[in-house]
Tab-separated table of C-alpha atoms and ligand atoms in Angstrom:
chain	number	residue	atom	x	y	z
L	1	MET	CA	0.000	0.000	0.000
L	2	ALA	CA	2.787	2.371	0.914
L	3	VAL	CA	4.320	1.757	-2.474
L	4	CYS	CA	1.096	2.650	-4.211
L	5	ARG	CA	0.708	5.831	-2.213
L	6	SER	CA	4.223	6.954	-2.957
L	7	TRP	CA	3.645	6.270	-6.627
L	8	PHE	CA	0.543	8.367	-6.590
L	9	LEU	CA	2.400	11.199	-4.868
L	10	LEU	CA	5.163	10.910	-7.377
L	11	LEU	CA	2.763	11.157	-10.276
L	12	THR	CA	1.173	14.315	-8.965
L	13	VAL	CA	4.611	15.859	-8.588
L	14	VAL	CA	5.545	14.942	-12.132
L	15	SER	CA	2.426	16.318	-13.734
L	16	ALA	CA	2.513	19.488	-11.656
L	17	ALA	CA	5.884	20.740	-12.805
L	18	HIS	CA	8.953	19.850	-14.771
L	19	ALA	CA	10.871	19.566	-11.561
L	20	GLU	CA	13.616	17.063	-11.102
L	21	ILE	CA	12.442	13.848	-9.599
L	22	LYS	CA	14.650	12.660	-6.798
L	23	PHE	CA	15.043	9.218	-5.336
L	24	ASN	CA	17.153	8.016	-2.478
L	25	LEU	CA	18.037	4.409	-3.165
L	26	PRO	CA	19.695	2.006	-0.788
L	27	ALA	CA	22.572	0.214	-2.492
L	28	GLY	CA	21.884	-3.428	-3.274
L	29	LYS	CA	18.125	-3.018	-3.488
L	30	PHE	CA	16.095	-3.219	-6.643
L	31	PHE	CA	14.909	0.047	-8.167
L	32	SER	CA	12.346	0.458	-10.900
L	33	TYR	CA	10.772	3.540	-12.355
L	34	GLU	CA	7.917	3.508	-14.812
L	35	LEU	CA	8.001	6.122	-17.584
L	36	MET	CA	4.292	6.854	-17.835
L	37	ARG	CA	3.184	7.837	-21.306
L	38	GLU	CA	0.263	9.815	-19.874
L	39	THR	CA	2.656	12.024	-17.925
L	40	PHE	CA	4.680	12.850	-20.990
L	41	GLN	CA	1.505	13.223	-23.046
L	42	SER	CA	0.414	16.113	-20.851
L	43	ASP	CA	3.784	17.747	-21.527
L	44	PHE	CA	3.113	17.574	-25.237
L	45	GLU	CA	-0.317	19.156	-25.058
L	46	SER	CA	-1.410	22.585	-24.039
L	47	LEU	CA	-3.316	22.885	-20.790
L	48	SER	CA	-6.474	24.062	-22.544
L	49	GLN	CA	-6.646	20.819	-24.420
L	50	LEU	CA	-6.171	18.957	-21.186
L	51	TYR	CA	-9.153	20.688	-19.642
L	52	LEU	CA	-11.278	19.915	-22.653
L	53	GLY	CA	-10.553	16.322	-21.831
L	54	ARG	CA	-9.219	15.490	-25.243
L	55	LEU	CA	-5.996	13.733	-24.567
L	56	TYR	CA	-4.284	12.037	-27.440
L	57	ASP	CA	-2.836	8.621	-26.995
L	58	ASP	CA	0.358	9.122	-28.946
L	59	PRO	CA	3.003	6.504	-29.564
L	60	MET	CA	6.174	7.507	-27.755
L	61	VAL	CA	9.724	6.332	-27.534
L	62	PHE	CA	12.178	7.206	-24.816
L	63	LYS	CA	15.875	7.797	-24.789
L	64	CYS	CA	17.569	7.664	-21.425
L	65	ASN	CA	21.140	8.477	-20.548
L	66	LEU	CA	23.341	9.598	-17.734
L	67	GLN	CA	23.675	13.372	-17.947
L	68	TYR	CA	26.640	14.374	-20.167
L	69	PHE	CA	27.155	10.728	-21.134
L	70	PRO	CA	25.810	8.763	-24.074
L	71	ASP	CA	24.460	5.832	-22.114
L	72	LEU	CA	22.944	4.802	-18.828
L	73	PRO	CA	25.015	3.815	-15.818
L	74	GLU	CA	26.097	0.210	-15.926
L	75	TRP	CA	23.595	-0.987	-13.360
L	76	LEU	CA	20.549	0.715	-14.856
L	77	ARG	CA	18.600	-0.742	-17.747
L	78	PHE	CA	15.803	0.624	-19.860
L	79	THR	CA	13.065	-1.334	-21.544
L	80	GLN	CA	9.990	-0.511	-23.557
L	81	ARG	CA	8.272	-3.158	-25.616
L	82	HIS	CA	6.244	-0.962	-27.937
L	83	PRO	CA	5.700	2.794	-28.492
L	84	PHE	CA	2.190	2.367	-27.096
L	85	ASP	CA	3.561	0.853	-23.855
L	86	ASN	CA	5.111	2.540	-20.867
L	87	GLY	CA	8.861	2.360	-20.492
L	88	PHE	CA	10.778	1.180	-17.457
L	89	LEU	CA	14.104	2.045	-15.912
L	90	TYR	CA	15.269	-0.699	-13.593
L	91	GLY	CA	18.309	-2.137	-11.931
L	92	THR	CA	20.168	-2.630	-8.715
L	93	PRO	CA	22.778	-0.015	-7.774
L	94	MET	CA	25.782	-1.393	-5.923
L	95	SER	CA	28.017	1.629	-5.382
L	96	THR	CA	26.972	4.806	-3.636
L	97	GLY	CA	26.839	8.172	-5.332
L	98	LYS	CA	24.583	10.456	-7.267
L	99	SER	CA	23.503	9.851	-10.856
L	100	VAL	CA	21.502	12.324	-12.909
L	101	ILE	CA	19.464	10.564	-15.570
L	102	GLU	CA	18.054	12.425	-18.537
L	103	ILE	CA	14.910	11.024	-20.100
L	104	TYR	CA	13.889	12.288	-23.512
L	105	ALA	CA	10.461	11.331	-24.750
L	106	VAL	CA	9.839	11.540	-28.495
L	107	ASN	CA	6.232	11.773	-29.585
L	108	LYS	CA	6.050	9.587	-32.680
L	109	ARG	CA	2.974	11.420	-33.989
L	110	SER	CA	4.162	15.012	-33.812
L	111	TYR	CA	7.890	14.344	-33.305
L	112	GLU	CA	7.947	16.768	-30.415
L	113	THR	CA	10.293	15.942	-27.586
L	114	THR	CA	10.203	16.595	-23.909
L	115	ARG	CA	12.726	15.981	-21.174
L	116	GLN	CA	12.601	14.791	-17.629
L	117	ILE	CA	15.410	14.662	-15.105
L	118	LEU	CA	15.758	11.886	-12.605
L	119	VAL	CA	18.203	12.286	-9.741
L	120	LEU	CA	19.179	8.988	-8.171
L	121	ASN	CA	21.100	9.205	-4.940
L	122	VAL	CA	22.425	5.818	-3.925
L	123	ILE	CA	23.071	5.530	-0.215
L	124	ALA	CA	25.073	2.841	1.501
L	125	ALA	CA	23.152	-0.153	2.740
L	126	LYS	CA	23.968	-3.656	3.816
L	127	SER	CA	23.113	-6.443	1.420
L	128	PRO	CA	20.788	-9.028	2.924
L	129	SER	CA	22.733	-12.014	4.204
L	130	TYR	CA	20.492	-14.637	2.657
L	131	GLN	CA	19.520	-14.344	-0.966
L	132	ALA	CA	17.623	-16.563	-3.321
L	133	GLU	CA	17.016	-16.324	-7.026
L	134	PHE	CA	13.903	-17.635	-8.710
L	135	PHE	CA	13.081	-18.096	-12.344
L	136	ILE	CA	9.597	-17.204	-13.456
L	137	LYS	CA	9.115	-18.859	-16.784
L	138	LEU	CA	5.778	-17.444	-17.877
L	139	ARG	CA	6.677	-13.770	-17.572
L	140	GLU	CA	8.310	-10.969	-19.497
L	141	ILE	CA	10.276	-8.208	-17.853
L	142	GLU	CA	7.809	-5.437	-18.712
L	143	LYS	CA	4.939	-7.414	-17.230
L	144	VAL	CA	6.797	-7.892	-13.954
L	145	LEU	CA	8.130	-4.373	-13.428
L	146	PRO	CA	4.852	-2.586	-12.605
L	147	PRO	CA	4.922	-2.194	-8.790
L	148	ALA	CA	1.659	-4.076	-8.343
L	149	VAL	CA	3.058	-7.186	-10.025
L	150	GLN	CA	6.294	-6.920	-8.067
L	151	ASP	CA	4.173	-6.936	-4.900
L	152	GLU	CA	2.257	-10.020	-6.015
L	153	ILE	CA	5.460	-11.904	-6.681
L	154	LYS	CA	6.955	-10.735	-3.411
L	155	GLN	CA	3.906	-11.896	-1.457
L	156	ASP	CA	4.203	-15.410	-2.860
L	157	LEU	CA	7.887	-15.518	-2.039
L	158	GLN	CA	7.271	-14.215	1.479
L	159	LYS	CA	5.081	-17.221	2.086
L	160	LEU	CA	7.691	-19.537	0.627
L	161	TRP	CA	10.421	-17.968	2.777
L	162	ASP	CA	8.074	-17.772	5.727
L	163	THR	CA	9.018	-14.209	6.557
L	164	GLU	CA	7.664	-10.713	5.963
L	165	ALA	CA	11.124	-9.122	5.913
L	166	LEU	CA	11.896	-9.767	2.296
L	167	ASP	CA	13.292	-7.344	-0.259
L	168	ILE	CA	13.646	-7.672	-3.965
L	169	VAL	CA	17.340	-7.526	-4.817
L	170	ASN	CA	17.238	-7.867	-8.569
L	171	ILE	CA	14.866	-8.497	-11.427
L	172	SER	CA	16.370	-9.291	-14.779
L	173	ASN	CA	15.340	-10.446	-18.179
L	174	ALA	CA	16.353	-14.019	-18.930
L	175	LEU	CA	17.563	-12.786	-22.339
L	176	ASP	CA	20.245	-10.757	-20.542
L	177	ARG	CA	21.526	-13.948	-18.968
L	178	GLY	CA	21.887	-16.098	-22.036
L	179	GLY	CA	18.221	-16.959	-22.459
L	180	ARG	CA	16.805	-17.520	-25.910
L	181	VAL	CA	14.284	-15.376	-27.707
L	182	PRO	CA	11.052	-17.390	-27.562
L	183	LEU	CA	8.944	-18.356	-30.529
L	184	PRO	CA	6.408	-15.663	-31.356
L	185	LEU	CA	3.579	-17.900	-30.242
L	186	ALA	CA	1.090	-17.712	-27.425
L	187	GLY	CA	2.371	-19.402	-24.299
L	188	HIS	CA	6.038	-18.690	-25.006
L	189	PHE	CA	7.705	-16.111	-22.797
L	190	GLU	CA	11.200	-14.765	-22.328
L	191	GLY	CA	11.271	-15.527	-18.628
L	192	VAL	CA	12.357	-13.369	-15.730
L	193	TYR	CA	14.817	-13.897	-12.880
L	194	VAL	CA	13.799	-12.453	-9.514
L	195	LYS	CA	16.314	-12.300	-6.698
L	196	VAL	CA	15.122	-11.610	-3.177
L	197	GLY	CA	17.031	-11.235	0.047
L	198	SER	CA	16.362	-11.340	3.730
L	199	GLU	CA	18.188	-11.426	7.041
L	200	GLN	CA	15.968	-14.357	7.972
L	201	LYS	CA	17.466	-17.802	7.375
L	202	PHE	CA	16.147	-19.916	4.511
L	203	SER	CA	12.890	-21.680	5.274
L	204	GLY	CA	12.457	-25.429	5.166
L	205	CYS	CA	10.777	-25.157	1.788
L	206	LEU	CA	13.702	-23.251	0.313
L	207	LEU	CA	16.229	-25.675	1.717
L	208	GLN	CA	14.380	-28.502	0.004
L	209	VAL	CA	15.684	-27.125	-3.292
L	210	GLN	CA	19.098	-28.381	-2.228
L	211	ALA	CA	17.788	-31.780	-1.176
L	212	PRO	CA	19.616	-34.580	-3.032
L	213	GLU	CA	16.435	-36.091	-4.436
L	214	TYR	CA	15.466	-32.837	-6.141
L	215	GLN	CA	19.020	-32.207	-7.283
L	216	ARG	CA	18.986	-35.614	-8.939
L	217	GLN	CA	15.602	-35.100	-10.584
L	218	CYS	CA	16.603	-31.680	-11.868
L	219	ALA	CA	19.901	-32.996	-13.239
L	220	THR	CA	18.018	-35.366	-15.530
L	221	GLY	CA	16.276	-32.346	-17.032
L	222	ALA	CA	12.846	-33.641	-16.053
L	223	LYS	CA	10.057	-31.218	-15.256
L	224	VAL	CA	10.044	-31.094	-11.479
L	225	LYS	CA	6.958	-29.778	-9.753
L	226	VAL	CA	7.192	-27.517	-6.740
L	227	PRO	CA	6.515	-29.745	-3.711
L	228	GLY	CA	2.877	-29.420	-2.723
L	229	GLU	CA	3.395	-27.936	0.714
L	230	CYS	CA	5.682	-25.272	-0.753
L	231	ASN	CA	3.519	-24.271	-3.690
L	232	PHE	CA	2.308	-20.802	-2.796
L	233	CYS	CA	1.815	-19.270	-6.188
L	234	SER	CA	-1.580	-17.668	-6.367
L	235	ILE	CA	-1.369	-16.515	-9.981
L	236	PRO	CA	-0.228	-19.190	-12.453
L	237	SER	CA	1.994	-16.810	-14.423
L	238	ASN	CA	3.936	-15.966	-11.244
L	239	CYS	CA	4.854	-19.562	-10.450
L	240	ILE	CA	8.546	-20.288	-10.061
L	241	SER	CA	10.555	-23.030	-11.748
L	242	TRP	CA	11.690	-25.250	-8.935
L	243	CYS	CA	14.856	-26.438	-10.611
L	244	SER	CA	16.109	-22.973	-11.498
L	245	THR	CA	15.998	-21.796	-7.906
L	246	GLU	CA	19.364	-20.874	-6.436
L	247	LEU	CA	20.233	-20.038	-2.846
L	248	PHE	CA	23.063	-17.702	-1.814
L	249	ASP	CA	24.168	-17.729	1.788
L	250	LEU	CA	26.365	-14.637	1.970
L	251	THR	CA	27.397	-15.404	5.563
L	252	GLN	CA	29.158	-18.521	4.288
L	253	MET	CA	30.930	-16.785	1.482
L	254	ALA	CA	34.505	-15.674	1.846
L	255	PRO	CA	34.731	-11.931	2.268
L	256	SER	CA	36.044	-10.233	-0.833
L	257	PRO	CA	39.678	-9.101	-0.558
L	258	PRO	CA	40.000	-5.476	0.516
L	259	ALA	CA	40.543	-2.931	-2.215
L	260	PRO	CA	44.166	-1.837	-2.685
L	261	THR	CA	44.966	1.257	-0.669
L	262	LEU	CA	45.785	4.283	-2.742
L	263	GLY	CA	48.762	6.424	-1.840
L	264	SER	CA	48.781	10.197	-1.764
L	265	GLY	CA	50.462	10.330	-5.158
L	266	VAL	CA	53.355	12.407	-3.748
L	267	LEU	CA	56.848	10.929	-3.325
L	268	GLU	CA	58.276	10.860	0.158
L	269	ALA	CA	61.028	13.382	0.856
L	270	GLY	CA	64.634	12.262	0.425
L	271	GLU	CA	64.042	9.936	-2.461
L	272	ASP	CA	65.418	11.203	-5.742
L	273	PHE	CA	63.403	10.476	-8.760
L	274	GLU	CA	65.384	8.509	-11.295
L	275	PRO	CA	63.876	8.745	-14.721
L	276	PRO	CA	63.989	5.558	-16.737
L	277	LYS	CA	66.919	5.391	-19.184
L	278	SER	CA	66.090	6.647	-22.609
L	279	PRO	CA	66.408	4.034	-25.347
L	280	GLU	CA	69.497	3.933	-27.588
L	281	ASP	CA	69.719	6.304	-30.542
L	282	ARG	CA	68.541	4.838	-33.752
L	283	ASP	CA	70.342	5.141	-37.084
L	284	PHE	CA	67.862	6.482	-39.597
L	285	LEU	CA	70.210	6.549	-42.637
L	286	PRO	CA	69.232	3.139	-44.083
L	287	ASP	CA	65.559	4.021	-43.646
L	288	TYR	CA	66.177	7.341	-45.385
L	289	LEU	CA	67.987	5.687	-48.283
L	290	VAL	CA	65.304	3.093	-48.784
L	291	THR	CA	62.304	5.376	-48.497
L	292	ILE	CA	63.567	8.539	-50.225
L	293	ILE	CA	66.662	7.991	-52.361
L	294	VAL	CA	65.761	4.694	-54.044
L	295	PRO	CA	62.310	5.856	-55.283
L	296	LEU	CA	63.899	9.139	-56.376
L	297	VAL	CA	66.508	7.353	-58.491
L	298	VAL	CA	63.897	5.090	-60.023
L	299	ALA	CA	61.730	8.121	-60.856
L	300	LEU	CA	64.694	9.887	-62.434
L	301	VAL	CA	65.563	6.860	-64.612
L	302	LEU	CA	61.956	6.561	-65.740
L	303	CYS	CA	61.880	10.277	-66.502
L	304	LEU	CA	65.017	10.070	-68.646
L	305	LEU	CA	63.685	7.019	-70.465
L	306	LEU	CA	60.432	8.794	-71.227
L	307	THR	CA	62.292	11.887	-72.420
L	308	TYR	CA	64.357	9.776	-74.810
L	309	ILE	CA	61.279	8.003	-76.180
L	310	MET	CA	59.316	11.238	-76.620
L	311	CYS	CA	62.038	13.521	-78.049
L	312	GLY	CA	65.016	11.454	-79.212
L	313	ARG	CA	63.107	8.964	-81.306
L	314	ARG	CA	60.787	11.250	-83.318
L	315	GLU	CA	60.267	9.766	-86.784
L	316	GLY	CA	61.075	12.915	-88.735
L	317	VAL	CA	64.445	13.247	-87.092
L	318	ASP	CA	65.603	9.677	-87.320
L	319	LYS	CA	68.137	9.415	-90.138
L	320	ARG	CA	67.034	5.957	-91.162
L	321	ASN	CA	63.536	7.228	-91.947
L	322	GLU	CA	64.587	10.200	-94.030
L	323	LYS	CA	64.038	8.438	-97.308
L	324	THR	CA	60.580	7.210	-96.412
L	325	ASN	CA	59.640	10.719	-95.394
L	326	GLN	CA	60.686	12.141	-98.677
L	327	ILE	CA	58.585	9.591	-100.496
L	328	GLN	CA	55.606	10.447	-98.289
L	329	LEU	CA	56.026	14.162	-98.968
L	330	TYR	CA	56.203	13.541	-102.686
L	331	HIS	CA	53.036	11.473	-102.514
L	332	HIS	CA	51.241	14.246	-100.683
L	333	HIS	CA	52.188	16.805	-103.291
L	334	THR	CA	51.019	14.647	-106.154
L	335	ILE	CA	47.609	14.244	-104.530
L	336	LEU	CA	47.272	18.005	-104.116
L	337	ASP	CA	48.338	18.639	-107.705
L	338	ASN	CA	45.937	16.073	-109.055
L	339	THR	CA	43.043	17.562	-107.120
L	340	ASP	CA	43.789	21.011	-108.441
L	341	GLU	CA	43.940	19.674	-111.948
L	342	LEU	CA	40.596	17.899	-111.591
L	343	ARG	CA	39.004	21.072	-110.233
L	344	SER	CA	40.198	23.225	-113.112
L	345	MET	CA	39.018	20.612	-115.611
L	346	ALA	CA	35.571	20.543	-114.012
L	347	ASP	CA	35.303	24.334	-114.252
L	348	HIS	CA	35.673	24.237	-118.023
L	349	ARG	CA	33.256	21.394	-118.693
L	350	GLY	CA	30.356	23.752	-119.738
L	351	VAL	CA	27.792	21.302	-118.491
L	352	PRO	CA	25.243	22.391	-115.858
L	353	PRO	CA	26.120	20.986	-112.526
L	354	PRO	CA	23.944	18.146	-111.197
L	355	LEU	CA	20.561	19.254	-109.845
L	356	SER	CA	21.335	17.970	-106.410
L	357	THR	CA	24.191	20.418	-106.053
L	358	LEU	CA	21.894	23.399	-106.574
L	359	PRO	CA	20.496	25.069	-103.491
L	360	MET	CA	16.786	25.036	-104.528
L	361	PHE	CA	16.464	21.472	-105.761
L	362	ASP	CA	13.289	19.702	-104.634
L	363	SER	CA	14.109	16.039	-104.268
L	364	ARG	CA	10.473	14.901	-104.692
L	365	THR	CA	9.266	16.917	-107.682
L	366	GLY	CA	12.575	17.617	-109.285
L	367	ALA	CA	11.448	21.234	-109.688
L	368	GLN	CA	14.110	23.827	-109.581
L	369	ALA	CA	13.695	27.363	-108.438
L	370	THR	CA	14.787	29.924	-110.948
L	371	PRO	CA	18.221	31.146	-110.072
L	372	SER	CA	17.029	34.763	-110.642
L	373	ASP	CA	15.112	34.528	-107.331
L	374	SER	CA	18.079	33.336	-105.412
L	375	PRO	CA	18.845	36.544	-103.472
L	376	ARG	CA	15.364	36.386	-101.879
L	377	MET	CA	15.430	32.695	-101.215
L	378	PRO	CA	16.556	31.102	-97.997
L	379	LEU	CA	19.372	28.692	-98.500
L	380	ILE	CA	17.588	25.894	-96.736
L	381	MET	CA	13.875	25.435	-97.310
L	382	ALA	CA	11.536	24.792	-94.458
L	383	GLN	CA	9.898	21.355	-94.447
L	384	HIS	CA	7.120	21.426	-96.955
L	385	ASP	CA	3.802	21.959	-95.228
L	386	PRO	CA	0.692	21.553	-97.427
L	387	ASN	CA	-1.210	24.245	-95.475
L	388	VAL	CA	1.449	26.847	-95.512
L	389	ASP	CA	2.842	27.998	-98.756
L	390	THR	CA	6.363	28.963	-98.057
L	391	MET	CA	7.269	29.594	-101.665
L	392	PRO	CA	7.238	33.256	-102.448
L	393	ARG	CA	4.659	34.214	-105.003
L	394	LYS	CA	5.579	36.139	-108.069
Q	401	NAG	C1	21.090	-7.997	-11.639
Q	401	NAG	O1	20.934	-8.768	-12.806
Q	401	NAG	C2	21.689	-8.313	-13.918
Q	401	NAG	C3	21.351	-9.182	-15.092
Q	401	NAG	O2	21.647	-10.496	-14.875
Q	401	NAG	C4	23.173	-8.364	-13.566
Q	401	NAG	O3	23.906	-7.850	-14.643
Q	401	NAG	C5	23.430	-7.526	-12.333
Q	401	NAG	O4	24.782	-7.630	-11.960
Q	401	NAG	C6	22.550	-7.992	-11.203
Q	401	NAG	N1	22.744	-7.105	-10.070
Q	401	NAG	C7	22.886	-7.580	-8.842
Q	401	NAG	C8	23.098	-6.565	-7.802
Q	401	NAG	O5	22.873	-8.757	-8.583
C-alpha cells in the first residue's frame, strides 16, 4: 500500500511541474521507475486541451542516458516493448553516489520531444545475508516491473520464505543472462529472474531445493513440480521453476579481498626520482635511403627514359627514316596537284552541274527554283507543309 501511495504522490509531482524527480536508493536493493506515457503526453499538449478532456494517446519512444554521457550507468537498464507501452528504468545499484538521468520522450505522432530529469542518490546499505534467485518462466520483464506485479510476486515468495522481511534484490530479463528469444507464439515467454534477500534464514521449503532427491531429478532435465506444501503461487503466471531456484548464503561466502589502498600520489622526501633510461639512438640513414633515395633514383631513370622516347626517337628526325619521309612528302604533293587539276578541268566542262548540287532542288518533284530569285530565297527550305505555302509568289 505504501508503495502505491508513494507512486501516486510521485505522479502528482511529475504532472505538476517539470521539476527534477529525486530518489534516495539504498545500495543493493532493486529500483524500478515507470516512464508513464500519460505524464509525458500532458507535456506535449497545451493545458487548454487537457481541460477539454481530449488527450491524445500518442506513440512515444524514450531515450535515457546519464547526464553528459551517451548511455545509462552500468547498473541501470531501460526497456519498452512498444511505443504504445510505458517504459521502465530498472536495476540494482551497488556503489553509492549520485547519478543524474536524462529522459527524452519523443512523440512519434508530432515528433515533439520533452525531457525529464531523474536524480538517483544511492546511499550505503547492507546487502541481505540470505539471498535466493527464482526463475519465473511465464513472464516478461515489462509485465513484472509494474509495482503491483512486483508486490504479487513478493507476497508469494514471502510465504515460501516464511518471513515478511523480504526485499527484492534484482529483477532481470532471462535474455540478458543467455536466455533464448522465444517463438512468437502464445504461451512462449522470455522468462524473468527475480532475486530476493532477507536477514531471515532460509525456510524449510527453500532448503528442500538443495535436497539430493530434487538435485537428482533436476539434473536429468525432467520437469520437477514444486513440492505441494511449498507451492504458494496464487497466480499461475507468477509460479517459479523449482529447478532454477538458487540459494546464496552470503554469511558462508569468503569476504572479498580489501581494495588496494591508494597512496597520496606524492613521493616521500629524500628519495630522488630517477627517470627511466632513454632508449638507444637509432640510425635512420638506411631508412632514409630506402624510403627517399631509391624511389627518387627510379623516378629519375623513368623520366630520362620517357624523355628519350618522346624527343630522341621522333620519326622525322631519325636518319634511317629520311628516305621514307621524302617519299611520303612527294606522294602528298602529287595528290594536291591532281586535285587542283581535276578542279580546273571541271570548271571548263560547260555542263550544268547536277541538280542535287543546286540550293533550290526539290528532291520529290525535281522542280528547280529559278536562279534569278536566289537573293530572296533562304538557303535551306523549311519542311514542306501543305497548309502553308512557303514559296514566295511572283
Ligand atoms: C542484476 O541482474 C543483472 C542481469 O543479470 C546483472 O547484470 C546484475 O549484476 C545484477 N545485479 C545484482 C546486484 O545482482
